[in-house]
Amino acid sequence: AQTVTQSQPEMSVQEAETVTLSCTYDTSENNYYLFWYKQPPSRQMILVIRQEAYKQQNATENRFSVNFQKAAKSFSLKISDSQLGDTAMYFCAFMGNNQGGKLIFGQGTELSVKP
Amino acid sequence: GAVVSQHPSWVICKSGTSVKIECRSLDFQATTMFWYRQFPKQSLMLMATSNEGSKATYEQGVEKDKFLINHASLTLSTLTVTSAHPEDSSFYICSARVEIYNQPQHFGDGTRLSIL
């Protein structure tokens, strides 16, 4: 069975600095998809970034980028120029190729951006 | 695009009543919808997966008779918490997805359910 592990329950960063959130996963599949979702205090789930396992290039969305290491089964999220609005829970998620779109979530990392 | 509307956003009701939560995909047809439960400071726990026109698939440990799921159309799924009790109080979130290989789930804003 697939598992997703986020080993940092809480993190904090100063505004304008860079922070990296860790995520590791376990799977025997070769093709799959990885996501980072953000859940601010409003509790809305927002898709931040996605990565397809067969693509070697790391995904980037403005200030958000990932470091995808397929062999190590690692999928970290880097937030550059952190802003107060980045304060949220961040969930790493795995979606297998033949799982009917089911997501396996990590435990979450609570990120606080301090002024 | 890919907007999912969930209603109501907050409901308070007495113990023993039934509560219905609606999940609608507004600008796409969702072949699959998912229902989650989330406790404070915890991750999302998948309760069930529903496909339009067929019975929902429940995760282990989720009571089918307590949490009734209906997916009557490609844009609407409902979760009914029957005979709700205080222990059913939680945050419930739905998501919807198009059955194309790399499409992610799109989430509703969630429903805060409080049973008195």
PDB file of C-alpha atoms in Angstrom:
ATOM      1  CA  ALA A   1       0.000   0.000   0.000  1.00  0.00           C
ATOM      2  CA  GLN A   2       1.117   3.517  -0.701  1.00  0.00           C
ATOM      3  CA  THR A   3       2.036   5.787   2.168  1.00  0.00           C
ATOM      4  CA  VAL A   4       2.944   9.462   2.399  1.00  0.00           C
ATOM      5  CA  THR A   5       5.009  10.882   5.251  1.00  0.00           C
ATOM      6  CA  GLN A   6       5.500  14.476   6.257  1.00  0.00           C
ATOM      7  CA  SER A   7       7.978  14.487   9.109  1.00  0.00           C
ATOM      8  CA  GLN A   8       7.655  18.156  10.062  1.00  0.00           C
ATOM      9  CA  PRO A   9       4.429  18.790  12.010  1.00  0.00           C
ATOM     10  CA  GLU A  10       5.215  22.499  12.377  1.00  0.00           C
ATOM     11  CA  MET A  11       7.537  24.975  10.747  1.00  0.00           C
ATOM     12  CA  SER A  12       8.014  28.707  10.831  1.00  0.00           C
ATOM     13  CA  VAL A  13       9.748  31.164   8.535  1.00  0.00           C
ATOM     14  CA  GLN A  14      10.344  34.882   8.460  1.00  0.00           C
ATOM     15  CA  GLU A  15       8.525  36.889   5.854  1.00  0.00           C
ATOM     16  CA  ALA A  16      10.482  37.158   2.569  1.00  0.00           C
ATOM     17  CA  GLU A  17      12.671  34.166   3.385  1.00  0.00           C
ATOM     18  CA  THR A  18      12.657  30.695   1.860  1.00  0.00           C
ATOM     19  CA  VAL A  19      11.339  27.534   3.471  1.00  0.00           C
ATOM     20  CA  THR A  20      11.317  23.895   2.370  1.00  0.00           C
ATOM     21  CA  LEU A  21       8.686  21.378   3.432  1.00  0.00           C
ATOM     22  CA  SER A  22       9.578  17.695   3.271  1.00  0.00           C
ATOM     23  CA  CYS A  23       7.545  14.809   1.941  1.00  0.00           C
ATOM     24  CA  THR A  24       8.467  11.198   1.307  1.00  0.00           C
ATOM     25  CA  TYR A  25       6.278   8.457  -0.076  1.00  0.00           C
ATOM     26  CA  ASP A  26       6.341   4.764  -0.678  1.00  0.00           C
ATOM     27  CA  THR A  27       4.972   3.012  -3.749  1.00  0.00           C
ATOM     28  CA  SER A  28       5.779   0.178  -6.085  1.00  0.00           C
ATOM     29  CA  GLU A  29       4.199   1.972  -9.039  1.00  0.00           C
ATOM     30  CA  ASN A  30       6.272   3.621 -11.732  1.00  0.00           C
ATOM     31  CA  ASN A  31       3.705   6.113 -12.997  1.00  0.00           C
ATOM     32  CA  TYR A  32       1.925   8.310 -10.492  1.00  0.00           C
ATOM     33  CA  TYR A  33       1.192  11.900  -9.569  1.00  0.00           C
ATOM     34  CA  LEU A  34       2.185  14.015  -6.602  1.00  0.00           C
ATOM     35  CA  PHE A  35       0.506  17.135  -5.285  1.00  0.00           C
ATOM     36  CA  TRP A  36       0.913  19.793  -2.657  1.00  0.00           C
ATOM     37  CA  TYR A  37      -2.296  21.242  -1.256  1.00  0.00           C
ATOM     38  CA  LYS A  38      -2.542  24.302   0.988  1.00  0.00           C
ATOM     39  CA  GLN A  39      -5.212  24.636   3.660  1.00  0.00           C
ATOM     40  CA  PRO A  40      -5.308  28.135   5.194  1.00  0.00           C
ATOM     41  CA  PRO A  41      -7.268  28.925   8.381  1.00  0.00           C
ATOM     42  CA  SER A  42     -10.405  29.216   6.233  1.00  0.00           C
ATOM     43  CA  ARG A  43      -9.932  25.438   5.697  1.00  0.00           C
ATOM     44  CA  GLN A  44     -10.358  25.638   1.938  1.00  0.00           C
ATOM     45  CA  MET A  45      -8.132  23.093   0.156  1.00  0.00           C
ATOM     46  CA  ILE A  46      -6.098  24.816  -2.541  1.00  0.00           C
ATOM     47  CA  LEU A  47      -3.968  22.990  -5.094  1.00  0.00           C
ATOM     48  CA  VAL A  48      -0.501  24.544  -5.012  1.00  0.00           C
ATOM     49  CA  ILE A  49       1.519  22.449  -7.411  1.00  0.00           C
ATOM     50  CA  ARG A  50       1.535  19.058  -9.099  1.00  0.00           C
ATOM     51  CA  GLN A  51       4.200  16.744 -10.480  1.00  0.00           C
ATOM     52  CA  GLU A  52       3.877  13.811 -12.836  1.00  0.00           C
ATOM     53  CA  ALA A  53       6.339  11.067 -11.989  1.00  0.00           C
ATOM     54  CA  TYR A  54       7.400  10.437 -15.571  1.00  0.00           C
ATOM     55  CA  LYS A  55       8.521  14.052 -15.946  1.00  0.00           C
ATOM     56  CA  GLN A  56      12.064  14.641 -14.772  1.00  0.00           C
ATOM     57  CA  GLN A  57      11.751  18.407 -14.704  1.00  0.00           C
ATOM     58  CA  ASN A  58      10.703  19.826 -11.352  1.00  0.00           C
ATOM     59  CA  ALA A  59       7.375  21.656 -11.398  1.00  0.00           C
ATOM     60  CA  THR A  60       7.303  25.379 -10.649  1.00  0.00           C
ATOM     61  CA  GLU A  61       4.401  27.736  -9.978  1.00  0.00           C
ATOM     62  CA  ASN A  62       5.570  31.290  -9.298  1.00  0.00           C
ATOM     63  CA  ARG A  63       7.126  31.266  -5.790  1.00  0.00           C
ATOM     64  CA  PHE A  64       6.443  27.568  -5.321  1.00  0.00           C
ATOM     65  CA  SER A  65       8.706  24.856  -6.657  1.00  0.00           C
ATOM     66  CA  VAL A  66       9.325  21.216  -5.923  1.00  0.00           C
ATOM     67  CA  ASN A  67      12.388  19.037  -5.642  1.00  0.00           C
ATOM     68  CA  PHE A  68      11.240  15.680  -6.997  1.00  0.00           C
ATOM     69  CA  GLN A  69      13.686  12.849  -6.407  1.00  0.00           C
ATOM     70  CA  LYS A  70      12.016   9.760  -7.844  1.00  0.00           C
ATOM     71  CA  ALA A  71      14.660   7.245  -6.800  1.00  0.00           C
ATOM     72  CA  ALA A  72      14.618   8.550  -3.247  1.00  0.00           C
ATOM     73  CA  LYS A  73      10.805   8.863  -3.311  1.00  0.00           C
ATOM     74  CA  SER A  74      11.068  12.396  -2.073  1.00  0.00           C
ATOM     75  CA  PHE A  75       8.882  15.362  -3.043  1.00  0.00           C
ATOM     76  CA  SER A  76       9.749  18.539  -1.135  1.00  0.00           C
ATOM     77  CA  LEU A  77       8.073  21.928  -1.573  1.00  0.00           C
ATOM     78  CA  LYS A  78      10.103  25.127  -1.606  1.00  0.00           C
ATOM     79  CA  ILE A  79       8.378  28.423  -0.946  1.00  0.00           C
ATOM     80  CA  SER A  80      10.456  31.453  -1.913  1.00  0.00           C
ATOM     81  CA  ASP A  81       9.882  35.004  -0.718  1.00  0.00           C
ATOM     82  CA  SER A  82       7.430  33.778   1.920  1.00  0.00           C
ATOM     83  CA  GLN A  83       4.377  35.934   2.479  1.00  0.00           C
ATOM     84  CA  LEU A  84       2.036  36.209   5.440  1.00  0.00           C
ATOM     85  CA  GLY A  85      -0.703  34.688   3.285  1.00  0.00           C
ATOM     86  CA  ASP A  86       1.349  31.515   2.964  1.00  0.00           C
ATOM     87  CA  THR A  87       0.507  30.692   6.586  1.00  0.00           C
ATOM     88  CA  ALA A  88      -1.440  27.430   6.338  1.00  0.00           C
ATOM     89  CA  MET A  89      -1.400  23.678   6.675  1.00  0.00           C
ATOM     90  CA  TYR A  90       0.353  22.063   3.738  1.00  0.00           C
ATOM     91  CA  PHE A  91      -0.492  18.537   2.663  1.00  0.00           C
ATOM     92  CA  CYS A  92       1.530  16.363   0.345  1.00  0.00           C
ATOM     93  CA  ALA A  93      -0.581  13.868  -1.609  1.00  0.00           C
ATOM     94  CA  PHE A  94       0.012  10.844  -3.843  1.00  0.00           C
ATOM     95  CA  MET A  95      -2.260   9.615  -6.620  1.00  0.00           C
ATOM     96  CA  GLY A  96      -1.579   6.275  -8.267  1.00  0.00           C
ATOM     97  CA  ASN A  97      -2.181   5.712 -11.943  1.00  0.00           C
ATOM     98  CA  ASN A  98      -4.918   3.130 -11.488  1.00  0.00           C
ATOM     99  CA  GLN A  99      -6.486   4.136  -8.196  1.00  0.00           C
ATOM    100  CA  GLY A 100      -9.578   5.899  -9.521  1.00  0.00           C
ATOM    101  CA  GLY A 101      -8.189   9.276  -8.595  1.00  0.00           C
ATOM    102  CA  LYS A 102      -7.938   8.454  -4.898  1.00  0.00           C
ATOM    103  CA  LEU A 103      -5.458  10.631  -2.997  1.00  0.00           C
ATOM    104  CA  ILE A 104      -3.209   9.434  -0.212  1.00  0.00           C
ATOM    105  CA  PHE A 105      -2.432  12.379   2.074  1.00  0.00           C
ATOM    106  CA  GLY A 106       0.463  13.001   4.394  1.00  0.00           C
ATOM    107  CA  GLN A 107      -0.080  14.127   7.962  1.00  0.00           C
ATOM    108  CA  GLY A 108       0.405  17.775   7.085  1.00  0.00           C
ATOM    109  CA  THR A 109       2.871  20.510   8.026  1.00  0.00           C
ATOM    110  CA  GLU A 110       1.624  23.640   9.747  1.00  0.00           C
ATOM    111  CA  LEU A 111       3.585  26.584   8.365  1.00  0.00           C
ATOM    112  CA  SER A 112       3.648  29.938  10.111  1.00  0.00           C
ATOM    113  CA  VAL A 113       5.067  32.949   8.298  1.00  0.00           C
ATOM    114  CA  LYS A 114       6.188  35.573  10.804  1.00  0.00           C
ATOM    115  CA  PRO A 115       6.393  39.307  10.055  1.00  0.00           C
TER     116      PRO A 115
ATOM    117  CA  GLY B   1     -12.417  26.728 -13.816  1.00  0.00           C
ATOM    118  CA  ALA B   2     -12.920  23.528 -11.774  1.00  0.00           C
ATOM    119  CA  VAL B   3     -15.112  25.038  -9.082  1.00  0.00           C
ATOM    120  CA  VAL B   4     -16.726  22.829  -6.478  1.00  0.00           C
ATOM    121  CA  SER B   5     -19.495  24.241  -4.318  1.00  0.00           C
ATOM    122  CA  GLN B   6     -20.343  22.699  -0.969  1.00  0.00           C
ATOM    123  CA  HIS B   7     -23.409  23.622   1.033  1.00  0.00           C
ATOM    124  CA  PRO B   8     -24.061  24.391   3.827  1.00  0.00           C
ATOM    125  CA  SER B   9     -20.784  25.766   5.119  1.00  0.00           C
ATOM    126  CA  TRP B  10     -21.853  25.495   8.751  1.00  0.00           C
ATOM    127  CA  VAL B  11     -24.717  23.662  10.372  1.00  0.00           C
ATOM    128  CA  ILE B  12     -25.745  23.232  13.993  1.00  0.00           C
ATOM    129  CA  CYS B  13     -28.469  20.774  14.862  1.00  0.00           C
ATOM    130  CA  LYS B  14     -29.856  18.716  17.677  1.00  0.00           C
ATOM    131  CA  SER B  15     -28.813  15.181  18.430  1.00  0.00           C
ATOM    132  CA  GLY B  16     -30.941  12.633  16.609  1.00  0.00           C
ATOM    133  CA  THR B  17     -31.628  14.686  13.518  1.00  0.00           C
ATOM    134  CA  SER B  18     -30.359  13.962  10.022  1.00  0.00           C
ATOM    135  CA  VAL B  19     -28.231  16.439   8.117  1.00  0.00           C
ATOM    136  CA  LYS B  20     -27.690  16.598   4.366  1.00  0.00           C
ATOM    137  CA  ILE B  21     -24.597  18.141   2.797  1.00  0.00           C
ATOM    138  CA  GLU B  22     -24.487  18.918  -0.926  1.00  0.00           C
ATOM    139  CA  CYS B  23     -21.460  18.931  -3.195  1.00  0.00           C
ATOM    140  CA  ARG B  24     -21.757  20.368  -6.697  1.00  0.00           C
ATOM    141  CA  SER B  25     -19.260  20.704  -9.502  1.00  0.00           C
ATOM    142  CA  LEU B  26     -20.224  24.013 -11.106  1.00  0.00           C
ATOM    143  CA  ASP B  27     -18.278  24.123 -14.338  1.00  0.00           C
ATOM    144  CA  PHE B  28     -17.375  20.529 -15.093  1.00  0.00           C
ATOM    145  CA  GLN B  29     -18.885  17.077 -14.997  1.00  0.00           C
ATOM    146  CA  ALA B  30     -17.426  15.046 -12.168  1.00  0.00           C
ATOM    147  CA  THR B  31     -17.284  11.344 -12.809  1.00  0.00           C
ATOM    148  CA  THR B  32     -16.040  10.770  -9.283  1.00  0.00           C
ATOM    149  CA  MET B  33     -16.671  12.562  -6.010  1.00  0.00           C
ATOM    150  CA  PHE B  34     -14.996  11.955  -2.683  1.00  0.00           C
ATOM    151  CA  TRP B  35     -16.088  12.647   0.868  1.00  0.00           C
ATOM    152  CA  TYR B  36     -13.613  13.351   3.647  1.00  0.00           C
ATOM    153  CA  ARG B  37     -13.754  13.983   7.346  1.00  0.00           C
ATOM    154  CA  GLN B  38     -11.168  16.151   9.067  1.00  0.00           C
ATOM    155  CA  PHE B  39     -10.476  16.654  12.766  1.00  0.00           C
ATOM    156  CA  PRO B  40      -8.636  19.767  13.967  1.00  0.00           C
ATOM    157  CA  LYS B  41      -4.934  19.823  13.143  1.00  0.00           C
ATOM    158  CA  GLN B  42      -5.199  16.474  11.362  1.00  0.00           C
ATOM    159  CA  SER B  43      -5.105  15.270   7.806  1.00  0.00           C
ATOM    160  CA  LEU B  44      -8.098  14.465   5.653  1.00  0.00           C
ATOM    161  CA  MET B  45      -9.610  11.050   6.208  1.00  0.00           C
ATOM    162  CA  LEU B  46     -11.325   9.561   3.164  1.00  0.00           C
ATOM    163  CA  MET B  47     -14.790   8.306   4.019  1.00  0.00           C
ATOM    164  CA  ALA B  48     -16.106   7.183   0.654  1.00  0.00           C
ATOM    165  CA  THR B  49     -15.801   7.444  -3.097  1.00  0.00           C
ATOM    166  CA  SER B  50     -18.871   7.890  -5.227  1.00  0.00           C
ATOM    167  CA  ASN B  51     -19.372   7.487  -8.940  1.00  0.00           C
ATOM    168  CA  GLU B  52     -22.393   8.822 -10.758  1.00  0.00           C
ATOM    169  CA  GLY B  53     -25.201   6.296 -10.952  1.00  0.00           C
ATOM    170  CA  SER B  54     -23.591   3.645  -8.789  1.00  0.00           C
ATOM    171  CA  LYS B  55     -23.293   2.836  -5.119  1.00  0.00           C
ATOM    172  CA  ALA B  56     -20.601   4.563  -3.114  1.00  0.00           C
ATOM    173  CA  THR B  57     -17.503   2.691  -2.013  1.00  0.00           C
ATOM    174  CA  TYR B  58     -16.898   3.203   1.686  1.00  0.00           C
ATOM    175  CA  GLU B  59     -13.543   3.051   3.425  1.00  0.00           C
ATOM    176  CA  GLN B  60     -13.008   0.511   6.144  1.00  0.00           C
ATOM    177  CA  GLY B  61     -14.553   1.535   9.421  1.00  0.00           C
ATOM    178  CA  VAL B  62     -17.050   4.015   7.933  1.00  0.00           C
ATOM    179  CA  GLU B  63     -20.658   3.139   8.701  1.00  0.00           C
ATOM    180  CA  LYS B  64     -22.676   2.983   5.500  1.00  0.00           C
ATOM    181  CA  ASP B  65     -25.988   3.364   7.302  1.00  0.00           C
ATOM    182  CA  LYS B  66     -24.755   6.380   9.247  1.00  0.00           C
ATOM    183  CA  PHE B  67     -23.255   8.232   6.300  1.00  0.00           C
ATOM    184  CA  LEU B  68     -25.511   7.906   3.267  1.00  0.00           C
ATOM    185  CA  ILE B  69     -24.018   9.020  -0.020  1.00  0.00           C
ATOM    186  CA  ASN B  70     -25.981   9.641  -3.189  1.00  0.00           C
ATOM    187  CA  HIS B  71     -24.405  10.615  -6.500  1.00  0.00           C
ATOM    188  CA  ALA B  72     -27.445  11.235  -8.641  1.00  0.00           C
ATOM    189  CA  SER B  73     -25.850  13.226 -11.445  1.00  0.00           C
ATOM    190  CA  LEU B  74     -22.482  14.198 -12.854  1.00  0.00           C
ATOM    191  CA  THR B  75     -22.611  17.467 -10.953  1.00  0.00           C
ATOM    192  CA  LEU B  76     -24.163  16.568  -7.603  1.00  0.00           C
ATOM    193  CA  SER B  77     -23.329  14.281  -4.715  1.00  0.00           C
ATOM    194  CA  THR B  78     -24.904  14.391  -1.276  1.00  0.00           C
ATOM    195  CA  LEU B  79     -23.805  13.130   2.117  1.00  0.00           C
ATOM    196  CA  THR B  80     -26.511  12.558   4.711  1.00  0.00           C
ATOM    197  CA  VAL B  81     -25.475  12.055   8.310  1.00  0.00           C
ATOM    198  CA  THR B  82     -28.358  10.083   9.750  1.00  0.00           C
ATOM    199  CA  SER B  83     -29.430  10.303  13.390  1.00  0.00           C
ATOM    200  CA  ALA B  84     -26.462  12.533  14.113  1.00  0.00           C
ATOM    201  CA  HIS B  85     -24.858  12.511  17.554  1.00  0.00           C
ATOM    202  CA  PRO B  86     -22.224  14.765  19.132  1.00  0.00           C
ATOM    203  CA  GLU B  87     -19.428  12.395  18.113  1.00  0.00           C
ATOM    204  CA  ASP B  88     -20.356  13.053  14.464  1.00  0.00           C
ATOM    205  CA  SER B  89     -19.390  16.701  14.905  1.00  0.00           C
ATOM    206  CA  SER B  90     -16.527  17.395  12.533  1.00  0.00           C
ATOM    207  CA  PHE B  91     -15.441  19.169   9.381  1.00  0.00           C
ATOM    208  CA  TYR B  92     -16.617  17.393   6.228  1.00  0.00           C
ATOM    209  CA  ILE B  93     -15.066  18.136   2.838  1.00  0.00           C
ATOM    210  CA  CYS B  94     -16.054  16.932  -0.596  1.00  0.00           C
ATOM    211  CA  SER B  95     -14.017  16.877  -3.751  1.00  0.00           C
ATOM    212  CA  ALA B  96     -14.752  16.188  -7.386  1.00  0.00           C
ATOM    213  CA  ARG B  97     -12.703  14.904 -10.254  1.00  0.00           C
ATOM    214  CA  VAL B  98     -12.913  14.273 -13.948  1.00  0.00           C
ATOM    215  CA  GLU B  99     -11.852  10.738 -14.811  1.00  0.00           C
ATOM    216  CA  ILE B 100      -8.889  11.692 -16.966  1.00  0.00           C
ATOM    217  CA  TYR B 101      -5.530  10.233 -16.111  1.00  0.00           C
ATOM    218  CA  ASN B 102      -3.765  13.185 -14.569  1.00  0.00           C
ATOM    219  CA  GLN B 103      -6.604  15.315 -13.280  1.00  0.00           C
ATOM    220  CA  PRO B 104      -6.412  16.276  -9.596  1.00  0.00           C
ATOM    221  CA  GLN B 105      -9.241  16.457  -7.135  1.00  0.00           C
ATOM    222  CA  HIS B 106     -10.914  19.856  -6.721  1.00  0.00           C
ATOM    223  CA  PHE B 107     -12.258  20.555  -3.267  1.00  0.00           C
ATOM    224  CA  GLY B 108     -15.317  22.237  -1.880  1.00  0.00           C
ATOM    225  CA  ASP B 109     -14.959  24.709   0.967  1.00  0.00           C
ATOM    226  CA  GLY B 110     -16.101  22.201   3.570  1.00  0.00           C
ATOM    227  CA  THR B 111     -18.969  21.957   6.041  1.00  0.00           C
ATOM    228  CA  ARG B 112     -18.566  22.443   9.765  1.00  0.00           C
ATOM    229  CA  LEU B 113     -21.081  20.185  11.464  1.00  0.00           C
ATOM    230  CA  SER B 114     -21.893  20.711  15.141  1.00  0.00           C
ATOM    231  CA  ILE B 115     -24.313  18.361  16.885  1.00  0.00           C
ATOM    232  CA  LEU B 116     -25.672  19.554  20.211  1.00  0.00           C
TER     233      LEU B 116
END
